[in-house]
Short mmCIF file of C-alpha atoms in Angstrom, two decimals:
data_model
loop_
_atom_site.label_atom_id
_atom_site.label_comp_id
_atom_site.label_asym_id
_atom_site.label_seq_id
_atom_site.Cartn_x
_atom_site.Cartn_y
_atom_site.Cartn_z
CA MET A 13 212.66 257.58 144.14
CA ASN A 14 214.94 260.17 145.67
CA PHE A 15 218.64 260.90 145.72
CA MET A 16 220.12 260.48 149.20
CA SER A 17 223.91 260.65 149.18
CA THR A 18 226.95 259.66 147.20
CA SER A 19 230.58 260.59 146.64
CA ASP A 20 230.39 263.97 144.94
CA SER A 21 233.94 263.64 143.66
CA VAL A 22 232.79 261.68 140.60
CA PHE A 23 230.09 264.20 139.65
CA PRO A 24 230.23 267.92 138.86
CA LYS A 25 229.80 270.08 141.93
CA GLY A 26 226.14 270.65 142.74
CA MET A 27 224.77 267.85 140.54
CA GLU A 28 222.12 266.34 142.78
CA ASN A 29 219.37 265.46 140.32
CA LEU A 30 219.19 261.68 140.14
CA GLN A 31 218.26 261.54 136.46
CA ASN A 32 221.26 263.69 135.56
CA ARG A 33 223.54 261.45 137.62
CA LEU A 34 222.19 258.40 135.83
CA ILE A 35 222.74 260.02 132.45
CA LEU A 36 226.24 261.20 133.31
CA HIS A 37 227.28 257.81 134.69
CA LYS A 38 225.97 255.91 131.64
CA ALA A 39 227.41 258.46 129.20
CA ARG A 40 230.89 257.99 130.66
CA GLU A 41 230.45 254.22 130.44
CA MET A 42 229.56 254.59 126.74
CA GLY A 43 232.44 256.94 125.97
CA ILE A 44 230.19 259.99 125.60
CA ARG A 45 231.40 263.22 127.14
CA CYS A 46 228.68 264.68 129.36
CA GLU A 47 228.83 267.92 131.31
CA PRO A 48 226.51 270.72 132.44
CA LEU A 49 226.09 273.33 129.73
CA VAL A 50 226.33 276.02 132.42
CA ASP A 51 228.45 275.47 135.53
CA GLY A 52 226.30 275.03 138.62
CA CYS A 53 223.08 274.65 136.60
CA GLU A 54 221.48 271.22 136.10
CA ASP A 55 218.83 272.31 133.59
CA PHE A 56 220.88 271.40 130.52
CA LEU A 57 223.50 268.74 129.83
CA LYS A 58 225.83 268.82 126.83
CA LEU A 59 226.61 265.46 125.24
CA SER A 60 229.66 265.25 122.98
CA LEU A 61 230.59 262.28 120.80
CA GLU A 62 233.26 262.66 118.12
CA HIS A 63 232.20 265.80 116.19
CA LYS A 64 228.59 265.76 117.36
CA GLN A 65 227.14 267.79 120.24
CA VAL A 66 223.63 267.52 121.64
CA ILE A 67 221.93 269.51 124.41
CA ILE A 68 219.34 267.71 126.55
CA ASN A 69 217.13 268.61 129.51
CA LYS A 70 217.09 265.37 131.53
CA THR A 71 214.87 263.16 129.32
CA ARG A 72 213.75 265.98 127.04
CA THR A 73 215.70 265.74 123.80
CA HIS A 74 216.57 268.19 121.04
CA ARG A 75 213.98 266.39 118.89
CA LEU A 76 210.98 267.21 121.10
CA PRO A 77 208.92 269.91 119.34
CA LEU A 78 208.00 272.90 121.49
CA ILE A 79 204.30 272.36 120.77
CA ALA A 80 204.55 268.73 121.95
CA GLY A 81 206.10 269.79 125.25
CA LEU A 82 203.35 272.36 125.78
CA LEU A 83 200.61 269.88 124.87
CA ALA A 84 201.95 267.35 127.36
CA LYS A 85 201.43 269.87 130.17
CA ASN A 86 197.73 270.22 129.35
CA LYS A 87 195.83 267.07 130.27
CA GLN A 88 192.67 268.14 128.48
CA ALA A 89 194.46 268.76 125.19
CA CYS A 90 196.26 265.41 125.43
CA ASN A 91 193.02 263.59 126.15
CA LEU A 92 191.27 265.17 123.17
CA LEU A 93 194.07 264.24 120.77
CA LEU A 94 194.17 260.66 122.06
CA GLN A 95 190.40 260.35 121.75
CA GLU A 96 190.63 261.50 118.13
CA GLN A 97 192.95 258.54 117.58
CA GLY A 98 190.28 256.21 118.96
CA MET A 99 192.21 255.40 122.13
CA PRO A 100 190.54 254.58 125.45
CA VAL A 101 190.52 257.73 127.60
CA PRO A 102 188.23 257.88 130.66
CA PRO A 103 185.40 260.45 130.36
CA HIS A 104 186.40 263.86 131.71
CA ILE A 105 185.45 267.52 131.98
CA VAL A 106 187.29 270.69 133.00
CA VAL A 107 185.85 273.09 135.60
CA THR A 108 187.12 276.15 137.42
CA ALA A 109 185.19 275.71 140.68
CA MET A 110 182.62 273.62 142.50
CA GLY A 111 179.24 273.89 140.83
CA GLN A 112 176.34 272.10 139.17
CA GLU A 113 178.47 270.82 136.29
CA ALA A 114 180.93 269.19 138.67
CA GLU A 115 178.15 267.71 140.81
CA ALA A 116 176.37 266.35 137.74
CA PHE A 117 179.59 264.72 136.48
CA LEU A 118 180.09 263.03 139.84
CA GLY A 119 176.46 261.90 139.86
CA GLN A 120 176.85 260.41 136.39
CA HIS A 121 180.01 258.41 137.15
CA GLY A 122 179.75 257.71 140.89
CA SER A 123 183.51 257.77 141.47
CA ILE A 124 185.92 260.27 139.94
CA VAL A 125 189.47 261.62 140.11
CA VAL A 126 190.06 265.33 140.66
CA LYS A 127 193.38 266.74 139.47
CA PRO A 128 194.94 270.06 138.43
CA LEU A 129 194.80 270.55 134.68
CA ASP A 130 198.50 271.28 134.25
CA ALA A 131 200.33 270.13 137.38
CA SER A 132 202.70 267.16 137.72
CA SER A 133 204.00 264.62 140.24
CA SER A 134 200.50 263.86 141.58
CA GLN A 135 200.33 267.26 143.25
CA GLY A 136 196.79 268.25 144.17
CA VAL A 137 195.30 264.93 142.97
CA THR A 138 192.46 263.25 144.85
CA LEU A 139 191.41 259.71 143.95
CA ASP A 140 188.06 257.94 144.16
CA VAL A 141 185.90 260.95 145.04
CA ARG A 142 182.33 259.80 145.73
CA THR A 143 180.39 262.51 147.58
CA ASP A 144 179.68 266.21 147.01
CA ALA A 145 181.57 267.05 150.21
CA GLU A 146 184.63 265.11 149.02
CA LEU A 147 184.31 266.74 145.61
CA ASN A 148 184.27 270.24 147.07
CA GLN A 149 187.34 269.51 149.17
CA ALA A 150 189.17 267.90 146.23
CA ILE A 151 188.42 270.85 143.93
CA GLN A 152 189.75 273.31 146.51
CA LEU A 153 192.94 271.23 146.78
CA ALA A 154 193.43 270.99 143.00
CA ALA A 155 192.77 274.71 142.51
CA GLY A 156 195.99 275.50 144.36
CA PHE A 157 198.15 273.63 141.85
CA GLY A 158 196.92 274.53 138.38
CA SER A 159 195.07 276.89 136.09
CA GLY A 160 192.05 274.60 135.80
CA ILE A 161 190.60 271.46 137.33
CA LEU A 162 190.14 268.17 135.50
CA LEU A 163 187.43 265.76 136.64
CA GLN A 164 187.83 262.26 135.26
CA GLN A 165 185.99 259.00 135.76
CA TYR A 166 187.86 256.84 138.26
CA VAL A 167 189.05 253.63 136.61
CA ILE A 168 189.39 250.54 138.77
CA GLY A 169 192.48 248.51 138.01
CA THR A 170 196.25 248.33 138.20
CA ASP A 171 198.53 251.25 137.38
CA TYR A 172 201.32 250.91 134.84
CA ARG A 173 203.96 253.27 133.48
CA VAL A 174 205.04 252.52 129.91
CA LEU A 175 208.26 254.14 128.73
CA ILE A 176 208.51 254.94 125.02
CA ILE A 177 211.84 255.86 123.43
CA ASN A 178 211.85 256.67 119.71
CA GLU A 179 208.63 254.77 118.98
CA GLN A 180 209.70 251.67 120.89
CA VAL A 181 208.49 250.31 124.23
CA ALA A 182 211.63 250.52 126.37
CA ALA A 183 210.18 249.46 129.74
CA VAL A 184 206.94 248.75 131.57
CA ASN A 185 206.55 249.14 135.32
CA GLN A 186 203.61 248.27 137.50
CA TYR A 187 203.17 250.49 140.51
CA ARG A 188 200.91 250.33 143.51
CA PRO A 189 200.74 251.79 147.01
CA VAL A 190 203.31 250.22 149.31
CA TYR A 191 202.10 247.23 151.34
CA VAL A 192 203.63 244.53 153.52
CA VAL A 193 203.29 240.76 153.27
CA GLY A 194 202.95 238.61 156.38
CA ASN A 195 205.48 235.88 157.10
CA GLY A 196 203.74 234.31 160.13
CA ARG A 197 206.50 235.51 162.49
CA SER A 198 206.78 239.30 162.34
CA SER A 199 204.31 241.91 163.54
CA VAL A 200 202.96 244.53 161.16
CA ARG A 201 205.23 247.08 162.85
CA GLU A 202 208.28 244.87 162.28
CA LEU A 203 207.29 244.25 158.67
CA ILE A 204 207.07 248.00 158.08
CA GLU A 205 210.46 248.56 159.71
CA THR A 206 211.98 245.89 157.46
CA LEU A 207 210.31 247.47 154.44
CA ASN A 208 211.69 250.89 155.39
CA ASN A 209 215.18 249.45 155.56
CA SER A 210 214.86 247.66 152.22
CA ARG A 211 213.83 250.80 150.38
CA ILE A 212 217.41 252.13 150.54
CA MET A 213 219.68 250.80 147.82
CA GLU A 214 223.41 251.18 147.24
CA THR A 215 223.98 251.92 143.56
CA GLU A 216 226.77 253.00 141.25
CA ILE A 217 225.57 256.59 141.58
CA GLY A 218 225.22 256.49 145.37
CA ARG A 219 222.52 255.63 147.87
CA VAL A 220 218.96 256.03 146.65
CA GLU A 221 215.59 255.29 148.20
CA ALA A 222 213.02 253.40 146.18
CA PHE A 223 210.12 255.16 147.94
CA PRO A 224 209.65 257.52 150.92
CA GLU A 225 209.79 256.07 154.41
CA ILE A 226 206.57 254.77 155.95
CA GLU A 227 206.29 257.01 159.00
CA LEU A 228 205.86 255.28 162.36
CA HIS A 229 206.65 258.24 164.59
CA HIS A 230 204.75 261.17 163.09
CA GLU A 231 201.46 261.39 165.02
CA LEU A 232 199.13 262.27 162.13
CA ALA A 233 200.72 259.68 159.83
CA VAL A 234 200.36 256.98 162.49
CA VAL A 235 196.70 257.85 163.04
CA ARG A 236 196.04 257.44 159.32
CA LEU A 237 197.98 254.18 159.25
CA LEU A 238 196.06 252.80 162.23
CA ASN A 239 192.76 253.63 160.51
CA VAL A 240 193.84 251.76 157.39
CA LEU A 241 194.93 248.75 159.44
CA ARG A 242 191.74 248.80 161.50
CA LYS A 243 189.64 248.46 158.33
CA GLN A 244 191.58 245.28 157.58
CA GLY A 245 191.09 243.92 161.09
CA VAL A 246 194.73 244.21 162.18
CA SER A 247 196.90 246.40 164.41
CA LEU A 248 200.59 247.30 164.38
CA ASP A 249 201.33 244.54 166.89
CA ASP A 250 199.40 241.76 165.16
CA VAL A 251 201.32 239.01 163.35
CA PRO A 252 199.67 238.37 159.96
CA LEU A 253 199.68 234.94 158.38
CA GLY A 254 202.32 234.09 155.80
CA GLY A 255 201.43 235.51 152.40
CA LYS A 256 198.72 237.85 153.69
CA GLU A 257 199.00 241.32 152.13
CA ILE A 258 198.44 244.29 154.44
CA GLU A 259 197.71 247.62 152.75
CA LEU A 260 199.27 250.73 154.31
CA TYR A 261 197.28 253.40 152.47
CA ASP A 262 193.62 254.19 151.96
CA LEU A 263 193.39 255.79 148.53
CA ARG A 264 190.20 257.61 149.50
CA ASN A 265 191.84 259.33 152.46
CA SER A 266 195.38 259.90 151.19
CA ALA A 267 196.67 262.67 148.95
CA ALA A 268 197.97 260.96 145.79
CA GLY A 269 201.27 262.83 146.05
CA LYS A 270 201.83 261.48 149.58
CA ILE A 271 201.43 257.78 148.76
CA SER A 272 204.63 255.74 148.76
CA GLU A 273 204.57 253.34 145.82
CA TYR A 274 206.34 250.21 144.64
CA TYR A 275 207.63 250.18 141.06
CA CYS A 276 208.02 246.63 139.76
CA ASP A 277 209.24 245.67 136.29
CA CYS A 278 206.78 243.77 134.07
CA MET A 279 208.11 244.37 130.58
CA GLU A 280 207.41 240.81 129.45
CA HIS A 281 203.72 241.07 130.36
CA ILE A 282 202.49 243.83 128.06
CA HIS A 283 200.18 242.63 125.30
CA PRO A 284 201.43 243.48 121.77
CA ASP A 285 198.22 245.45 121.09
CA ASN A 286 198.86 247.56 124.19
CA ALA A 287 202.48 248.12 123.18
CA ARG A 288 201.35 249.36 119.76
CA MET A 289 198.75 251.61 121.38
CA MET A 290 201.34 253.23 123.66
CA VAL A 291 203.64 253.88 120.71
CA GLN A 292 200.71 255.37 118.80
CA ALA A 293 199.85 257.62 121.76
CA ALA A 294 203.37 259.03 121.91
CA ARG A 295 203.40 259.46 118.12
CA ALA A 296 200.04 261.27 118.14
CA LEU A 297 201.43 263.83 120.58
CA ARG A 298 204.83 263.92 118.82
CA ILE A 299 206.65 263.04 122.05
CA ASP A 300 209.79 261.06 121.27
CA VAL A 301 210.58 260.06 124.88
CA ALA A 302 207.31 259.56 126.75
CA GLY A 303 206.06 258.10 129.99
CA ILE A 304 202.50 256.87 129.54
CA ASP A 305 200.32 256.13 132.56
CA VAL A 306 197.65 253.52 131.94
CA ARG A 307 195.27 251.83 134.36
CA CYS A 308 193.67 248.54 133.45
CA LYS A 309 192.70 245.22 134.95
CA ASP A 310 195.60 243.38 133.32
CA ILE A 311 198.30 244.74 130.99
CA ARG A 312 198.46 241.26 129.41
CA VAL A 313 195.00 241.83 127.92
CA PRO A 314 194.23 244.50 125.26
CA VAL A 315 193.11 247.70 126.97
CA THR A 316 189.63 248.92 126.08
CA SER A 317 187.44 251.67 127.49
CA ALA A 318 185.41 248.96 129.20
CA GLN A 319 188.33 247.76 131.32
CA GLY A 320 190.82 250.62 131.52
CA GLY A 321 192.27 253.64 129.81
CA ILE A 322 195.20 255.97 129.26
CA LEU A 323 195.39 258.41 132.15
CA GLU A 324 198.28 260.67 131.21
CA VAL A 325 201.23 261.13 128.84
CA ASN A 326 204.40 262.72 130.21
CA ALA A 327 207.09 264.42 128.11
CA LEU A 328 209.70 264.32 130.89
CA PRO A 329 209.56 260.69 132.06
CA ASP A 330 211.57 259.53 135.06
CA LEU A 331 214.00 256.76 134.11
CA THR A 332 215.12 255.93 137.64
CA HIS A 333 212.22 253.59 138.49
CA HIS A 334 213.07 251.48 135.44
CA VAL A 335 216.75 251.30 136.36
CA TYR A 336 216.09 250.69 140.07
CA PRO A 337 212.65 249.05 140.40
CA HIS A 338 211.85 247.69 143.84
CA GLY A 339 211.10 244.34 142.23
CA GLY A 340 211.76 242.64 138.92
CA THR A 341 214.34 243.20 136.21
CA THR A 342 216.50 246.29 135.85
CA ARG A 343 216.18 247.85 132.38
CA ASP A 344 219.13 249.66 130.81
CA VAL A 345 216.88 252.42 129.54
CA VAL A 346 219.48 255.16 130.00
CA ARG A 347 221.74 253.45 127.46
CA GLN A 348 218.81 253.16 125.06
CA TYR A 349 218.01 256.84 125.61
CA LEU A 350 221.59 257.96 124.96
CA GLU A 351 221.94 255.75 121.89
CA TYR A 352 218.80 257.36 120.49
CA VAL A 353 219.96 260.89 121.30
CA CYS A 354 223.54 260.54 120.07
CA HIS A 355 223.34 258.04 117.23
CA SER A 356 219.96 258.32 115.51
#
C-alpha cells in the first residue's frame, strides 16, 4: 500500500511516509502531541502526553530491545529461536552460493523458497523453486540483496499476517496475489481495469492505493499476464462466468516483490491456539510490536509443521494494511499502538 497524494497543509512539511501520517492523524485524534523529532526527518516521531514524552520510529517503540531488533533482521537466528520453542518452522539452510548443499536441499524437499538472509519487503525472494536451473537463478537474485541466502521448504497454503501489540493479537490479515472474479458480463481486460480503479481509496490522510496497478500497457508485463491467462484457458477479451476466479500472477515466474496482493481482514477466524502461538513467537524474540507471517491451509485450524509454519517475524510491521484492507473490517490498530506506547 503506497501513499499517493493528500493535502500537505495538515501534516509537517516533507512527511510522506504513510505509517507516520497514520500515527500523526490518530495521535491528534487522541489528544497526543506528535511531531518529528528533527525537522525534515521522518525517522523519529516525538509523542507528548501531559508530562510524558516518548520517541518512536514508525512502529518501533522505545521498549524494543536493540538485540531484538537485530535478531528480527536475521531470518536464520529467528528460525532457530522459534524452533527451540517448539514452533512449526519450515526446514531451512543457509548458503553463500550455488553448490552441492543447495542442490541436495532442493532434491530433498522438491519445492523451496530462496530469499536473502537479512533483506525485507520480499526483495530478492523467489517462490516455488523446483529445478537446479531455477535454483541457480534464484540464488543469484538473492545474493544481490543480503549477506547470505536462506533456502526454505516451500509450504503450500494461504498467507496470513498476524499483528501483535504488547502480547495481544491486534489484527489478522489474509493476503494473496491479486485476481479478478468473473461477473458473466465483463471481459478479463475490463475486470482488471475495474480492479485498478478500485485499488485507490480516499482516506482521512489522503489518497492511498491498496496495491500497485496491474499493468496493461507495459509490454513485458502484458506478456507475463497473457502467459498466466493462457494457462487458465482465457484471454484478455474473454468474458469469464460469474464467480470464476482468474489469477493474474504465476508465482513460479514472478518476483515476489513484484506481485500485487490483496490484504483482507480475517481477525475473527484465527484459532485460539494459533493466536497463543503468535504471541509466544513475539515474546520469544522479545518484539513488543510484531508482524508475523504464517502460511497454513486454514488459520481456523491449529497450525502444525504438517500443514503450515511460521515464515518470518518482523519488528517493524506495517499497520496500513490493517487500517485499509482491500476487503473486510478496518481495525483501529494505530489507536491500540499509541495507547500501548503512551499509557502502558
